[in-house]
Short mmCIF file of C-alpha atoms in Angstrom, two decimals:
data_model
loop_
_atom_site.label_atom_id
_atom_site.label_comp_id
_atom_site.label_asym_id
_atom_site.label_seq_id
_atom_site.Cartn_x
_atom_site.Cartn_y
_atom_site.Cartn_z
CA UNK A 1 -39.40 -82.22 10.55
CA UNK A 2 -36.85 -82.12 7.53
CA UNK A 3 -34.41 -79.19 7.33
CA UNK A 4 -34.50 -76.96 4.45
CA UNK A 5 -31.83 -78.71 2.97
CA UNK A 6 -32.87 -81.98 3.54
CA UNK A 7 -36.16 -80.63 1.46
CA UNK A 8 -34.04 -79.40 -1.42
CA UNK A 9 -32.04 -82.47 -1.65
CA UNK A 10 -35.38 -84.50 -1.50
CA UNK A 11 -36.25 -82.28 -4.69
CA UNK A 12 -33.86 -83.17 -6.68
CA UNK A 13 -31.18 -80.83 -5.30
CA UNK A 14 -26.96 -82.15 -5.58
CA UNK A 15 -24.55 -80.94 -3.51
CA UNK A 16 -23.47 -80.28 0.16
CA UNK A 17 -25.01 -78.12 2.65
CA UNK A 18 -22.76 -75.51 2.46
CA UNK A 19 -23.24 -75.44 -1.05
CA UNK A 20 -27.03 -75.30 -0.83
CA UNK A 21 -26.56 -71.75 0.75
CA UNK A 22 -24.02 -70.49 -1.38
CA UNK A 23 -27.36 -71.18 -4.31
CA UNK A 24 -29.64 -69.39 -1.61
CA UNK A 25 -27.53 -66.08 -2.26
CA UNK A 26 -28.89 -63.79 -5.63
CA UNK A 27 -26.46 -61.60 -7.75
CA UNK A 28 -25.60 -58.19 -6.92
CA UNK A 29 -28.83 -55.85 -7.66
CA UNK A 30 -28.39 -52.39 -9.70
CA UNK A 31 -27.10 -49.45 -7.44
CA UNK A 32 -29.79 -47.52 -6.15
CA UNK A 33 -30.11 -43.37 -7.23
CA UNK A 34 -28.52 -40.72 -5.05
CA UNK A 35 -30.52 -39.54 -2.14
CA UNK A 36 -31.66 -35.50 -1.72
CA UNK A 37 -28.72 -33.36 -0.48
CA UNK A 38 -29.50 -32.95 3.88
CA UNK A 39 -29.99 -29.09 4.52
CA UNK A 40 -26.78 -27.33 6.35
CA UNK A 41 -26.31 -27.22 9.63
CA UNK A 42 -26.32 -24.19 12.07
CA UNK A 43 -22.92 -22.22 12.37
CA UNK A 44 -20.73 -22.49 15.46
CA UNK A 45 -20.68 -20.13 17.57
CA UNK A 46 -16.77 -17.74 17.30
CA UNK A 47 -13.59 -18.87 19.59
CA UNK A 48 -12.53 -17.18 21.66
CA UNK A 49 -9.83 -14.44 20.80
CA UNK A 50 -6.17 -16.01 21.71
CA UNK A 51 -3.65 -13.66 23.71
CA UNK A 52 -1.63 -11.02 22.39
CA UNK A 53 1.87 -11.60 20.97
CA UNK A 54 5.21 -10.49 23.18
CA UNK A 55 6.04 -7.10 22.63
CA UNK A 56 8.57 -6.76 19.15
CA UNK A 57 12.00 -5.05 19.53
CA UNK A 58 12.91 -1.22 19.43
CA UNK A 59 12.79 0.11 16.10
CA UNK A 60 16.05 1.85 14.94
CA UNK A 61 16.45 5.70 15.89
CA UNK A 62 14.97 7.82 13.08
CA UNK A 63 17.63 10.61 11.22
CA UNK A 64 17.87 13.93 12.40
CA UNK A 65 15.71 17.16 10.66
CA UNK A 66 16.38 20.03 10.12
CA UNK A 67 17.58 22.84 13.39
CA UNK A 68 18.70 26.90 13.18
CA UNK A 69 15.34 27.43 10.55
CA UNK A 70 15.35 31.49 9.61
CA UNK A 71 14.46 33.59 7.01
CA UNK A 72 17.05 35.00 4.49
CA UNK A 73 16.41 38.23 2.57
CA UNK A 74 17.93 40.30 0.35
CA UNK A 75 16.37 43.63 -1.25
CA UNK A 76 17.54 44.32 -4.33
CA UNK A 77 17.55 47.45 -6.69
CA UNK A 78 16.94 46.81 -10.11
CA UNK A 79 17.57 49.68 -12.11
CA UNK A 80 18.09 48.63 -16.17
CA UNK A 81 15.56 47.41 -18.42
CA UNK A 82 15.07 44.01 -19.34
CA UNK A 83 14.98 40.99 -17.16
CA UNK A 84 17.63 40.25 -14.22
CA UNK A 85 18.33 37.56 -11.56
CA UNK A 86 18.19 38.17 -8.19
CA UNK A 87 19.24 35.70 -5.08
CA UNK A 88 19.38 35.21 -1.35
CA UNK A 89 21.64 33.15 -0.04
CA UNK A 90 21.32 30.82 3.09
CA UNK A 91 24.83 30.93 5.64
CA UNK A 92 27.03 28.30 5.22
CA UNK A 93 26.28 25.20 5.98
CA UNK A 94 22.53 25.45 5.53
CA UNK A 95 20.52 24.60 3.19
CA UNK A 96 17.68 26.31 1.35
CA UNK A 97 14.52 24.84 2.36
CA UNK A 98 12.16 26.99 0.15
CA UNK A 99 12.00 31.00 -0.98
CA UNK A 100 10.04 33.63 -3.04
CA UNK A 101 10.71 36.83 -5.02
CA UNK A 102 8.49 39.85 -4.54
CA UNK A 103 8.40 43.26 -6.01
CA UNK A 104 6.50 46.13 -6.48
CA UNK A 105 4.52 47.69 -9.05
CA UNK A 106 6.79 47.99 -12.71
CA UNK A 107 8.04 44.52 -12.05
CA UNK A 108 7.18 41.53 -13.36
CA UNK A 109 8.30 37.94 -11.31
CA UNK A 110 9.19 35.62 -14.35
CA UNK A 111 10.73 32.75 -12.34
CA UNK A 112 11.21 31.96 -8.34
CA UNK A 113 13.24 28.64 -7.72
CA UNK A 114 16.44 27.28 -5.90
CA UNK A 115 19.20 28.15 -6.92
CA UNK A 116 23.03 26.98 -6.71
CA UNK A 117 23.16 24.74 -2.84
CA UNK A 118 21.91 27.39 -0.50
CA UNK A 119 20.73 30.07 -2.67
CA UNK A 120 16.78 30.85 -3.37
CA UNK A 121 17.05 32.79 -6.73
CA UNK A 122 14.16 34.69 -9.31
CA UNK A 123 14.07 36.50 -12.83
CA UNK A 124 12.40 39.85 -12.72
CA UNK A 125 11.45 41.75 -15.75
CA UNK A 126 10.88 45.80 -14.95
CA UNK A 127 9.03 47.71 -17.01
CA UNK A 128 10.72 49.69 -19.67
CA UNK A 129 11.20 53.70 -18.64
CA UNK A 130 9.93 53.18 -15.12
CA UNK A 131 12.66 54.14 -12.29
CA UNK A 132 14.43 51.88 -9.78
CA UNK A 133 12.64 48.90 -8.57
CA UNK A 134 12.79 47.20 -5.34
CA UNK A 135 12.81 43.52 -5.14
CA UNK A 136 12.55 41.16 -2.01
CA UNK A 137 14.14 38.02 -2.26
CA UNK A 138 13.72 35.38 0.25
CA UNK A 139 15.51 31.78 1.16
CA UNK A 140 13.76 29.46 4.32
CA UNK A 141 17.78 28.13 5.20
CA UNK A 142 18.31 25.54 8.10
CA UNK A 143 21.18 23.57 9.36
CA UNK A 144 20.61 20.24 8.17
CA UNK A 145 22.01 17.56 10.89
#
């Protein structure tokens, strides 16, 4: 039997073989649509952990604190009227780490802070017409290295 070609060419067809094919092929066609998203898969399972890190250098040496902590006190007689400062001071070459006033009754503590370096100081007011008060003054001093 007669090859395709032969059949075209019988029909009326002009041209070569190869160019018989090349008018068997059709133009491009319109893209198709997007298919439907596939569902996610299953998550892996976790590595394992990897190996700890070499040990890091020594850190530097921290400053010194405080040594020699005591209590300072002085006890004070306040005798006028009106208000008056009272301190306690720390030995030298300490430092005042903290302090407190106290009296008894006819006094009144106004103020309790530090004072000049090494000295824990208050303002007492005594009560007009009362007699002699005692106060208590305290300083926390250590040697700071």
């Amino acid at each position: 039997g007669a090859s395709a070609y032969d059949v075209a060419v019988a029909n009326g067809f002009n041209g070569t073989e190869a160019e018989w094919l090349d008018s068997l092929k059709g133009k491009d066609g319109v893209d198709g649509t997007n298919g439907v998203d596939g569902t996610n898969g299953v998550d892996g399972t976790n590595g394992v952990d990897g190996k700890d890190g070499a040990p890091g250098a020594p850190g530097a040496d921290g400053k010194d604190g405080v040594s020699g902590y005591h209590q300072a006190m002085n006890t004070v007689t306040v005798s006028a009227n009106g208000r008056q400062t009272v301190s306690s001071t720390c030995n030298a070459g300490e430092v005042v780490l903290g302090g407190g006033v106290s009296g008894g009754g006819n006094v009144t503590v106004l103020s309790s802070y530090p004072g000049a370096a090494g000295t824990w100081s208050g303002t007492v007011q005594k009560t007009p017409g009362s007699g002699n008060v005692t106060v208590d003054v305290y300083a926390i001093c250590a040697t700071a290295n």
